[in-house]
PDB file of N, CA, C and O in Angstrom:
ATOM      1  N   MET A   1      69.953 -60.197 -27.667  1.00 85.00           N
ATOM      2  CA  MET A   1      68.896 -59.145 -28.178  1.00 85.00           C
ATOM      3  C   MET A   1      67.564 -59.816 -28.122  1.00 85.00           C
ATOM      4  O   MET A   1      67.292 -60.943 -28.549  1.00 85.00           O
ATOM      5  N   TYR A   2      66.567 -59.174 -27.476  1.00 85.00           N
ATOM      6  CA  TYR A   2      65.168 -59.604 -27.189  1.00 85.00           C
ATOM      7  C   TYR A   2      64.433 -59.407 -28.548  1.00 85.00           C
ATOM      8  O   TYR A   2      64.429 -58.271 -29.147  1.00 85.00           O
ATOM      9  N   MET A   3      63.642 -60.441 -28.899  1.00 94.00           N
ATOM     10  CA  MET A   3      62.974 -60.390 -30.225  1.00 94.00           C
ATOM     11  C   MET A   3      61.444 -60.194 -29.712  1.00 94.00           C
ATOM     12  O   MET A   3      60.789 -61.051 -28.851  1.00 94.00           O
ATOM     13  N   GLU A   4      60.842 -59.159 -30.102  1.00 95.00           N
ATOM     14  CA  GLU A   4      59.563 -58.872 -29.871  1.00 95.00           C
ATOM     15  C   GLU A   4      58.572 -59.783 -30.500  1.00 95.00           C
ATOM     16  O   GLU A   4      58.389 -60.032 -31.619  1.00 95.00           O
ATOM     17  N   THR A   5      57.674 -60.488 -29.729  1.00 97.00           N
ATOM     18  CA  THR A   5      56.749 -61.424 -30.307  1.00 97.00           C
ATOM     19  C   THR A   5      55.720 -60.454 -30.947  1.00 97.00           C
ATOM     20  O   THR A   5      55.379 -59.201 -30.593  1.00 97.00           O
ATOM     21  N   LYS A   6      54.757 -61.168 -31.637  1.00 96.00           N
ATOM     22  CA  LYS A   6      53.544 -60.462 -32.266  1.00 96.00           C
ATOM     23  C   LYS A   6      52.639 -59.959 -31.239  1.00 96.00           C
ATOM     24  O   LYS A   6      52.148 -58.925 -31.348  1.00 96.00           O
ATOM     25  N   ASN A   7      52.501 -60.795 -30.112  1.00 97.00           N
ATOM     26  CA  ASN A   7      51.576 -60.404 -29.139  1.00 97.00           C
ATOM     27  C   ASN A   7      52.306 -59.112 -28.249  1.00 97.00           C
ATOM     28  O   ASN A   7      51.457 -58.113 -27.881  1.00 97.00           O
ATOM     29  N   ASP A   8      53.587 -59.174 -28.144  1.00 97.00           N
ATOM     30  CA  ASP A   8      54.177 -58.057 -27.360  1.00 97.00           C
ATOM     31  C   ASP A   8      54.028 -56.725 -28.253  1.00 97.00           C
ATOM     32  O   ASP A   8      53.663 -55.777 -27.664  1.00 97.00           O
ATOM     33  N   LYS A   9      54.043 -56.836 -29.493  1.00 97.00           N
ATOM     34  CA  LYS A   9      54.086 -55.766 -30.484  1.00 97.00           C
ATOM     35  C   LYS A   9      52.514 -55.157 -30.410  1.00 97.00           C
ATOM     36  O   LYS A   9      52.367 -54.037 -30.338  1.00 97.00           O
ATOM     37  N   PHE A  10      51.515 -56.171 -30.326  1.00 97.00           N
ATOM     38  CA  PHE A  10      50.226 -55.863 -30.204  1.00 97.00           C
ATOM     39  C   PHE A  10      49.884 -55.137 -29.020  1.00 97.00           C
ATOM     40  O   PHE A  10      49.351 -53.892 -29.121  1.00 97.00           O
ATOM     41  N   LYS A  11      50.464 -55.539 -27.856  1.00 98.00           N
ATOM     42  CA  LYS A  11      50.204 -54.834 -26.689  1.00 98.00           C
ATOM     43  C   LYS A  11      50.889 -53.601 -26.641  1.00 98.00           C
ATOM     44  O   LYS A  11      50.224 -52.569 -26.059  1.00 98.00           O
ATOM     45  N   ARG A  12      52.060 -53.306 -27.135  1.00 97.00           N
ATOM     46  CA  ARG A  12      52.796 -52.144 -27.149  1.00 97.00           C
ATOM     47  C   ARG A  12      52.122 -51.033 -27.887  1.00 97.00           C
ATOM     48  O   ARG A  12      51.879 -50.008 -27.485  1.00 97.00           O
ATOM     49  N   LEU A  13      51.641 -51.484 -29.105  1.00 98.00           N
ATOM     50  CA  LEU A  13      51.032 -50.435 -29.958  1.00 98.00           C
ATOM     51  C   LEU A  13      49.573 -50.292 -29.491  1.00 98.00           C
ATOM     52  O   LEU A  13      49.075 -48.976 -29.497  1.00 98.00           O
ATOM     53  N   ALA A  14      48.810 -51.132 -28.913  1.00 98.00           N
ATOM     54  CA  ALA A  14      47.469 -50.920 -28.338  1.00 98.00           C
ATOM     55  C   ALA A  14      47.496 -49.933 -27.203  1.00 98.00           C
ATOM     56  O   ALA A  14      46.688 -49.169 -27.079  1.00 98.00           O
ATOM     57  N   ASN A  15      48.514 -50.104 -26.348  1.00 98.00           N
ATOM     58  CA  ASN A  15      48.743 -49.191 -25.166  1.00 98.00           C
ATOM     59  C   ASN A  15      49.076 -47.822 -25.526  1.00 98.00           C
ATOM     60  O   ASN A  15      48.901 -46.929 -24.890  1.00 98.00           O
ATOM     61  N   LYS A  16      49.596 -47.642 -26.884  1.00 98.00           N
ATOM     62  CA  LYS A  16      49.823 -46.350 -27.268  1.00 98.00           C
ATOM     63  C   LYS A  16      48.605 -45.671 -28.036  1.00 98.00           C
ATOM     64  O   LYS A  16      48.171 -44.579 -27.864  1.00 98.00           O
ATOM     65  N   ARG A  17      48.082 -46.508 -28.962  1.00 98.00           N
ATOM     66  CA  ARG A  17      46.976 -46.194 -29.829  1.00 98.00           C
ATOM     67  C   ARG A  17      45.611 -45.932 -29.167  1.00 98.00           C
ATOM     68  O   ARG A  17      44.788 -44.909 -29.446  1.00 98.00           O
ATOM     69  N   VAL A  18      45.280 -46.863 -28.280  1.00 98.00           N
ATOM     70  CA  VAL A  18      43.740 -46.718 -27.529  1.00 98.00           C
ATOM     71  C   VAL A  18      43.737 -45.389 -26.872  1.00 98.00           C
ATOM     72  O   VAL A  18      42.801 -44.723 -27.074  1.00 98.00           O
ATOM     73  N   PRO A  19      44.628 -45.034 -25.955  1.00 98.00           N
ATOM     74  CA  PRO A  19      44.552 -43.802 -25.240  1.00 98.00           C
ATOM     75  C   PRO A  19      44.388 -42.561 -26.154  1.00 98.00           C
ATOM     76  O   PRO A  19      43.756 -41.603 -25.915  1.00 98.00           O
ATOM     77  N   VAL A  20      45.215 -42.636 -27.334  1.00 98.00           N
ATOM     78  CA  VAL A  20      45.124 -41.554 -28.219  1.00 98.00           C
ATOM     79  C   VAL A  20      43.711 -41.357 -28.973  1.00 98.00           C
ATOM     80  O   VAL A  20      43.180 -40.352 -29.041  1.00 98.00           O
ATOM     81  N   ALA A  21      43.288 -42.580 -29.295  1.00 98.00           N
ATOM     82  CA  ALA A  21      41.803 -42.552 -29.886  1.00 98.00           C
ATOM     83  C   ALA A  21      40.843 -42.046 -28.991  1.00 98.00           C
ATOM     84  O   ALA A  21      39.925 -41.309 -29.231  1.00 98.00           O
ATOM     85  N   ILE A  22      40.959 -42.474 -27.603  1.00 98.00           N
ATOM     86  CA  ILE A  22      39.979 -41.932 -26.715  1.00 98.00           C
ATOM     87  C   ILE A  22      40.147 -40.459 -26.481  1.00 98.00           C
ATOM     88  O   ILE A  22      39.144 -39.708 -26.298  1.00 98.00           O
ATOM     89  N   GLU A  23      41.315 -40.058 -26.311  1.00 98.00           N
ATOM     90  CA  GLU A  23      41.590 -38.475 -26.310  1.00 98.00           C
ATOM     91  C   GLU A  23      40.944 -37.806 -27.398  1.00 98.00           C
ATOM     92  O   GLU A  23      40.222 -36.751 -27.254  1.00 98.00           O
ATOM     93  N   LYS A  24      41.037 -38.289 -28.674  1.00 98.00           N
ATOM     94  CA  LYS A  24      40.479 -37.613 -29.871  1.00 98.00           C
ATOM     95  C   LYS A  24      38.898 -37.617 -29.728  1.00 98.00           C
ATOM     96  O   LYS A  24      38.340 -36.665 -30.203  1.00 98.00           O
ATOM     97  N   ILE A  25      38.442 -38.765 -29.314  1.00 98.00           N
ATOM     98  CA  ILE A  25      36.977 -38.881 -29.014  1.00 98.00           C
ATOM     99  C   ILE A  25      36.548 -37.777 -28.050  1.00 98.00           C
ATOM    100  O   ILE A  25      35.466 -37.060 -28.228  1.00 98.00           O
ATOM    101  N   GLU A  26      37.327 -37.648 -26.970  1.00 98.00           N
ATOM    102  CA  GLU A  26      36.831 -36.589 -26.078  1.00 98.00           C
ATOM    103  C   GLU A  26      37.065 -35.285 -26.538  1.00 98.00           C
ATOM    104  O   GLU A  26      36.051 -34.345 -26.161  1.00 98.00           O
ATOM    105  N   LEU A  27      37.849 -34.968 -27.474  1.00 98.00           N
ATOM    106  CA  LEU A  27      37.982 -33.652 -28.056  1.00 98.00           C
ATOM    107  C   LEU A  27      36.804 -33.377 -29.000  1.00 98.00           C
ATOM    108  O   LEU A  27      36.200 -32.418 -29.041  1.00 98.00           O
ATOM    109  N   ILE A  28      36.409 -34.562 -29.670  1.00 98.00           N
ATOM    110  CA  ILE A  28      35.168 -34.207 -30.499  1.00 98.00           C
ATOM    111  C   ILE A  28      33.955 -34.138 -29.558  1.00 98.00           C
ATOM    112  O   ILE A  28      33.118 -33.341 -29.745  1.00 98.00           O
ATOM    113  N   GLN A  29      33.932 -34.792 -28.410  1.00 98.00           N
ATOM    114  CA  GLN A  29      32.841 -34.598 -27.435  1.00 98.00           C
ATOM    115  C   GLN A  29      32.752 -33.250 -26.989  1.00 98.00           C
ATOM    116  O   GLN A  29      31.718 -32.563 -26.677  1.00 98.00           O
ATOM    117  N   ASN A  30      33.877 -32.553 -26.870  1.00 98.00           N
ATOM    118  CA  ASN A  30      33.981 -31.224 -26.531  1.00 98.00           C
ATOM    119  C   ASN A  30      33.136 -30.181 -27.465  1.00 98.00           C
ATOM    120  O   ASN A  30      32.625 -29.020 -27.053  1.00 98.00           O
ATOM    121  N   LEU A  31      32.962 -30.594 -28.663  1.00 98.00           N
ATOM    122  CA  LEU A  31      32.347 -29.867 -29.676  1.00 98.00           C
ATOM    123  C   LEU A  31      30.815 -29.803 -29.285  1.00 98.00           C
ATOM    124  O   LEU A  31      30.158 -28.988 -29.874  1.00 98.00           O
ATOM    125  N   SER A  32      30.300 -30.569 -28.372  1.00 98.00           N
ATOM    126  CA  SER A  32      28.817 -30.540 -28.026  1.00 98.00           C
ATOM    127  C   SER A  32      28.537 -29.454 -27.090  1.00 98.00           C
ATOM    128  O   SER A  32      27.332 -29.139 -26.791  1.00 98.00           O
ATOM    129  N   ASN A  33      29.605 -28.768 -26.644  1.00 98.00           N
ATOM    130  CA  ASN A  33      29.257 -27.446 -25.674  1.00 98.00           C
ATOM    131  C   ASN A  33      28.697 -26.406 -26.466  1.00 98.00           C
ATOM    132  O   ASN A  33      29.381 -25.815 -27.185  1.00 98.00           O
ATOM    133  N   LYS A  34      27.420 -26.249 -26.303  1.00 97.00           N
ATOM    134  CA  LYS A  34      26.718 -25.075 -26.899  1.00 97.00           C
ATOM    135  C   LYS A  34      27.173 -23.716 -26.482  1.00 97.00           C
ATOM    136  O   LYS A  34      26.760 -22.623 -27.130  1.00 97.00           O
ATOM    137  N   ASN A  35      27.827 -23.725 -25.469  1.00 98.00           N
ATOM    138  CA  ASN A  35      28.395 -22.299 -24.967  1.00 98.00           C
ATOM    139  C   ASN A  35      29.552 -21.855 -25.977  1.00 98.00           C
ATOM    140  O   ASN A  35      29.676 -20.739 -26.122  1.00 98.00           O
ATOM    141  N   ASN A  36      30.189 -22.836 -26.605  1.00 98.00           N
ATOM    142  CA  ASN A  36      31.363 -22.646 -27.394  1.00 98.00           C
ATOM    143  C   ASN A  36      30.970 -22.773 -28.831  1.00 98.00           C
ATOM    144  O   ASN A  36      31.674 -22.248 -29.660  1.00 98.00           O
ATOM    145  N   TYR A  37      30.049 -23.660 -29.154  1.00 98.00           N
ATOM    146  CA  TYR A  37      29.861 -23.962 -30.660  1.00 98.00           C
ATOM    147  C   TYR A  37      28.512 -23.977 -30.925  1.00 98.00           C
ATOM    148  O   TYR A  37      27.526 -24.172 -30.089  1.00 98.00           O
ATOM    149  N   ASP A  38      28.222 -23.722 -32.198  1.00 98.00           N
ATOM    150  CA  ASP A  38      26.802 -23.727 -32.735  1.00 98.00           C
ATOM    151  C   ASP A  38      26.664 -24.769 -33.733  1.00 98.00           C
ATOM    152  O   ASP A  38      27.674 -24.809 -34.744  1.00 98.00           O
ATOM    153  N   TYR A  39      25.905 -25.615 -33.769  1.00 98.00           N
ATOM    154  CA  TYR A  39      25.656 -26.744 -34.630  1.00 98.00           C
ATOM    155  C   TYR A  39      24.264 -27.185 -34.747  1.00 98.00           C
ATOM    156  O   TYR A  39      23.453 -26.975 -33.746  1.00 98.00           O
ATOM    157  N   SER A  40      23.841 -27.834 -35.783  1.00 98.00           N
ATOM    158  CA  SER A  40      22.601 -28.461 -35.891  1.00 98.00           C
ATOM    159  C   SER A  40      22.570 -29.800 -35.462  1.00 98.00           C
ATOM    160  O   SER A  40      23.501 -30.471 -35.320  1.00 98.00           O
ATOM    161  N   GLN A  41      21.300 -30.373 -35.130  1.00 98.00           N
ATOM    162  CA  GLN A  41      21.201 -31.609 -34.844  1.00 98.00           C
ATOM    163  C   GLN A  41      21.613 -32.586 -36.038  1.00 98.00           C
ATOM    164  O   GLN A  41      22.351 -33.655 -35.670  1.00 98.00           O
ATOM    165  N   LYS A  42      21.295 -32.183 -37.210  1.00 98.00           N
ATOM    166  CA  LYS A  42      21.894 -32.941 -38.293  1.00 98.00           C
ATOM    167  C   LYS A  42      23.345 -33.030 -38.287  1.00 98.00           C
ATOM    168  O   LYS A  42      23.863 -34.218 -38.618  1.00 98.00           O
ATOM    169  N   GLU A  43      24.180 -31.970 -37.980  1.00 98.00           N
ATOM    170  CA  GLU A  43      25.561 -32.079 -37.916  1.00 98.00           C
ATOM    171  C   GLU A  43      26.131 -32.914 -36.843  1.00 98.00           C
ATOM    172  O   GLU A  43      27.049 -33.765 -37.172  1.00 98.00           O
ATOM    173  N   ALA A  44      25.342 -32.934 -35.755  1.00 98.00           N
ATOM    174  CA  ALA A  44      25.796 -33.807 -34.778  1.00 98.00           C
ATOM    175  C   ALA A  44      25.593 -35.168 -35.044  1.00 98.00           C
ATOM    176  O   ALA A  44      26.453 -36.066 -34.797  1.00 98.00           O
ATOM    177  N   ASP A  45      24.341 -35.468 -35.623  1.00 98.00           N
ATOM    178  CA  ASP A  45      24.058 -36.853 -36.126  1.00 98.00           C
ATOM    179  C   ASP A  45      25.062 -37.319 -37.165  1.00 98.00           C
ATOM    180  O   ASP A  45      25.341 -38.656 -37.123  1.00 98.00           O
ATOM    181  N   GLU A  46      25.560 -36.562 -37.990  1.00 98.00           N
ATOM    182  CA  GLU A  46      26.560 -36.926 -38.923  1.00 98.00           C
ATOM    183  C   GLU A  46      27.893 -37.354 -38.268  1.00 98.00           C
ATOM    184  O   GLU A  46      28.512 -38.261 -38.683  1.00 98.00           O
ATOM    185  N   ILE A  47      28.282 -36.497 -37.359  1.00 98.00           N
ATOM    186  CA  ILE A  47      29.384 -36.990 -36.619  1.00 98.00           C
ATOM    187  C   ILE A  47      29.190 -38.425 -35.802  1.00 98.00           C
ATOM    188  O   ILE A  47      30.113 -39.287 -35.957  1.00 98.00           O
ATOM    189  N   ILE A  48      28.130 -38.473 -35.107  1.00 98.00           N
ATOM    190  CA  ILE A  48      27.921 -39.758 -34.456  1.00 98.00           C
ATOM    191  C   ILE A  48      27.786 -40.849 -35.397  1.00 98.00           C
ATOM    192  O   ILE A  48      28.201 -41.972 -35.065  1.00 98.00           O
ATOM    193  N   LYS A  49      27.197 -40.576 -36.604  1.00 98.00           N
ATOM    194  CA  LYS A  49      27.054 -41.763 -37.609  1.00 98.00           C
ATOM    195  C   LYS A  49      28.463 -42.089 -38.070  1.00 98.00           C
ATOM    196  O   LYS A  49      28.728 -43.353 -38.156  1.00 98.00           O
ATOM    197  N   ALA A  50      29.360 -41.240 -38.262  1.00 98.00           N
ATOM    198  CA  ALA A  50      30.753 -41.516 -38.874  1.00 98.00           C
ATOM    199  C   ALA A  50      31.475 -42.163 -37.766  1.00 98.00           C
ATOM    200  O   ALA A  50      32.100 -43.313 -38.124  1.00 98.00           O
ATOM    201  N   LEU A  51      31.430 -41.878 -36.502  1.00 98.00           N
ATOM    202  CA  LEU A  51      32.100 -42.575 -35.401  1.00 98.00           C
ATOM    203  C   LEU A  51      31.439 -43.909 -35.048  1.00 98.00           C
ATOM    204  O   LEU A  51      32.175 -44.975 -34.896  1.00 98.00           O
ATOM    205  N   THR A  52      30.114 -44.046 -35.296  1.00 98.00           N
ATOM    206  CA  THR A  52      29.539 -45.343 -35.095  1.00 98.00           C
ATOM    207  C   THR A  52      30.017 -46.326 -36.191  1.00 98.00           C
ATOM    208  O   THR A  52      30.312 -47.486 -35.836  1.00 98.00           O
ATOM    209  N   LYS A  53      29.965 -45.837 -37.316  1.00 98.00           N
ATOM    210  CA  LYS A  53      30.514 -46.660 -38.538  1.00 98.00           C
ATOM    211  C   LYS A  53      31.871 -47.155 -38.388  1.00 98.00           C
ATOM    212  O   LYS A  53      32.200 -48.296 -38.443  1.00 98.00           O
ATOM    213  N   ALA A  54      32.844 -46.193 -38.054  1.00 97.00           N
ATOM    214  CA  ALA A  54      34.209 -46.603 -37.646  1.00 97.00           C
ATOM    215  C   ALA A  54      34.280 -47.496 -36.489  1.00 97.00           C
ATOM    216  O   ALA A  54      35.021 -48.580 -36.628  1.00 97.00           O
ATOM    217  N   LEU A  55      33.508 -47.435 -35.522  1.00 97.00           N
ATOM    218  CA  LEU A  55      33.549 -48.328 -34.380  1.00 97.00           C
ATOM    219  C   LEU A  55      33.090 -49.749 -34.757  1.00 97.00           C
ATOM    220  O   LEU A  55      33.609 -50.858 -34.460  1.00 97.00           O
ATOM    221  N   SER A  56      31.912 -49.787 -35.578  1.00 97.00           N
ATOM    222  CA  SER A  56      31.381 -50.993 -36.122  1.00 97.00           C
ATOM    223  C   SER A  56      32.403 -51.639 -37.034  1.00 97.00           C
ATOM    224  O   SER A  56      32.549 -52.987 -36.894  1.00 97.00           O
ATOM    225  N   GLU A  57      33.172 -51.045 -37.799  1.00 97.00           N
ATOM    226  CA  GLU A  57      34.177 -51.746 -38.600  1.00 97.00           C
ATOM    227  C   GLU A  57      35.286 -52.229 -37.826  1.00 97.00           C
ATOM    228  O   GLU A  57      35.805 -53.194 -38.061  1.00 97.00           O
ATOM    229  N   LEU A  58      35.738 -51.654 -36.699  1.00 97.00           N
ATOM    230  CA  LEU A  58      36.687 -52.089 -35.657  1.00 97.00           C
ATOM    231  C   LEU A  58      36.329 -53.331 -35.179  1.00 97.00           C
ATOM    232  O   LEU A  58      36.911 -54.187 -35.077  1.00 97.00           O
ATOM    233  N   LYS A  59      34.891 -53.297 -34.670  1.00 96.00           N
ATOM    234  CA  LYS A  59      34.323 -54.563 -34.011  1.00 96.00           C
ATOM    235  C   LYS A  59      34.304 -55.762 -34.935  1.00 96.00           C
ATOM    236  O   LYS A  59      34.758 -56.864 -34.670  1.00 96.00           O
ATOM    237  N   LYS A  60      33.972 -55.429 -36.348  1.00 96.00           N
ATOM    238  CA  LYS A  60      34.056 -56.460 -37.277  1.00 96.00           C
ATOM    239  C   LYS A  60      35.422 -56.992 -37.412  1.00 96.00           C
ATOM    240  O   LYS A  60      35.669 -58.302 -37.591  1.00 96.00           O
ATOM    241  N   SER A  61      36.468 -56.103 -37.544  1.00 96.00           N
ATOM    242  CA  SER A  61      37.773 -56.728 -37.744  1.00 96.00           C
ATOM    243  C   SER A  61      38.338 -57.459 -36.726  1.00 96.00           C
ATOM    244  O   SER A  61      39.024 -58.489 -37.009  1.00 96.00           O
ATOM    245  N   PHE A  62      37.933 -57.200 -35.593  1.00 95.00           N
ATOM    246  CA  PHE A  62      38.422 -58.146 -34.384  1.00 95.00           C
ATOM    247  C   PHE A  62      37.570 -59.484 -34.214  1.00 95.00           C
ATOM    248  O   PHE A  62      38.077 -60.227 -33.586  1.00 95.00           O
ATOM    249  N   ASN A  63      36.355 -59.372 -34.828  1.00 94.00           N
ATOM    250  CA  ASN A  63      35.538 -60.483 -34.623  1.00 94.00           C
ATOM    251  C   ASN A  63      35.716 -61.600 -35.777  1.00 94.00           C
ATOM    252  O   ASN A  63      35.058 -62.595 -35.870  1.00 94.00           O
ATOM    253  N   GLN A  64      36.303 -61.198 -36.876  1.00 85.00           N
ATOM    254  CA  GLN A  64      36.528 -62.015 -38.001  1.00 85.00           C
ATOM    255  C   GLN A  64      37.673 -63.180 -37.581  1.00 85.00           C
ATOM    256  O   GLN A  64      38.468 -62.960 -36.859  1.00 85.00           O
ATOM    257  N   ASP A  65      37.613 -64.177 -38.452  1.00 68.00           N
ATOM    258  CA  ASP A  65      38.577 -65.157 -38.346  1.00 68.00           C
ATOM    259  C   ASP A  65      39.903 -64.545 -38.568  1.00 68.00           C
ATOM    260  O   ASP A  65      40.093 -63.571 -39.347  1.00 68.00           O
ATOM    261  N   SER A  66      40.908 -64.992 -38.107  1.00 57.00           N
ATOM    262  CA  SER A  66      42.311 -64.512 -38.153  1.00 57.00           C
ATOM    263  C   SER A  66      42.958 -64.984 -39.423  1.00 57.00           C
ATOM    264  O   SER A  66      44.250 -64.825 -39.592  1.00 57.00           O
ATOM    265  N   ILE A  67      42.052 -65.289 -40.496  1.00 59.00           N
ATOM    266  CA  ILE A  67      42.738 -65.705 -41.756  1.00 59.00           C
ATOM    267  C   ILE A  67      42.907 -64.268 -42.470  1.00 59.00           C
ATOM    268  O   ILE A  67      42.123 -63.419 -42.518  1.00 59.00           O
ATOM    269  N   PRO A  68      44.042 -64.031 -42.958  1.00 61.00           N
ATOM    270  CA  PRO A  68      44.528 -62.731 -43.702  1.00 61.00           C
ATOM    271  C   PRO A  68      43.648 -62.574 -44.830  1.00 61.00           C
ATOM    272  O   PRO A  68      43.268 -63.636 -45.565  1.00 61.00           O
ATOM    273  N   LYS A  69      43.301 -61.388 -45.172  1.00 61.00           N
ATOM    274  CA  LYS A  69      42.358 -61.026 -46.265  1.00 61.00           C
ATOM    275  C   LYS A  69      43.258 -60.516 -47.376  1.00 61.00           C
ATOM    276  O   LYS A  69      44.165 -59.593 -47.214  1.00 61.00           O
ATOM    277  N   PHE A  70      43.236 -61.018 -48.665  1.00 63.00           N
ATOM    278  CA  PHE A  70      43.851 -60.556 -49.605  1.00 63.00           C
ATOM    279  C   PHE A  70      43.029 -60.101 -50.805  1.00 63.00           C
ATOM    280  O   PHE A  70      41.955 -60.639 -51.122  1.00 63.00           O
ATOM    281  N   LYS A  71      43.260 -58.854 -51.216  1.00 64.00           N
ATOM    282  CA  LYS A  71      42.428 -58.274 -52.318  1.00 64.00           C
ATOM    283  C   LYS A  71      43.028 -58.496 -53.593  1.00 64.00           C
ATOM    284  O   LYS A  71      44.262 -58.541 -53.871  1.00 64.00           O
ATOM    285  N   ILE A  72      42.295 -59.047 -54.416  1.00 59.00           N
ATOM    286  CA  ILE A  72      42.636 -59.314 -55.893  1.00 59.00           C
ATOM    287  C   ILE A  72      42.448 -58.274 -56.923  1.00 59.00           C
ATOM    288  O   ILE A  72      41.518 -57.654 -56.861  1.00 59.00           O
TER     289      ILE A  72
END
């Protein structure tokens, strides 16, 4: 029986999750179509701010040392 390595698991899950995340971002992008939706610039900025914050947190998590973090 094949034992999946941690890297194999990472690749398998990344190959599933990244395309799904991109698809969801594209669906959010569709909301920018003024022919179909009405929104204020403030509302658009809130969406961009939330996504930018999430992406920033993602970048930080990949750039940190690989030492596990434990909350006390």
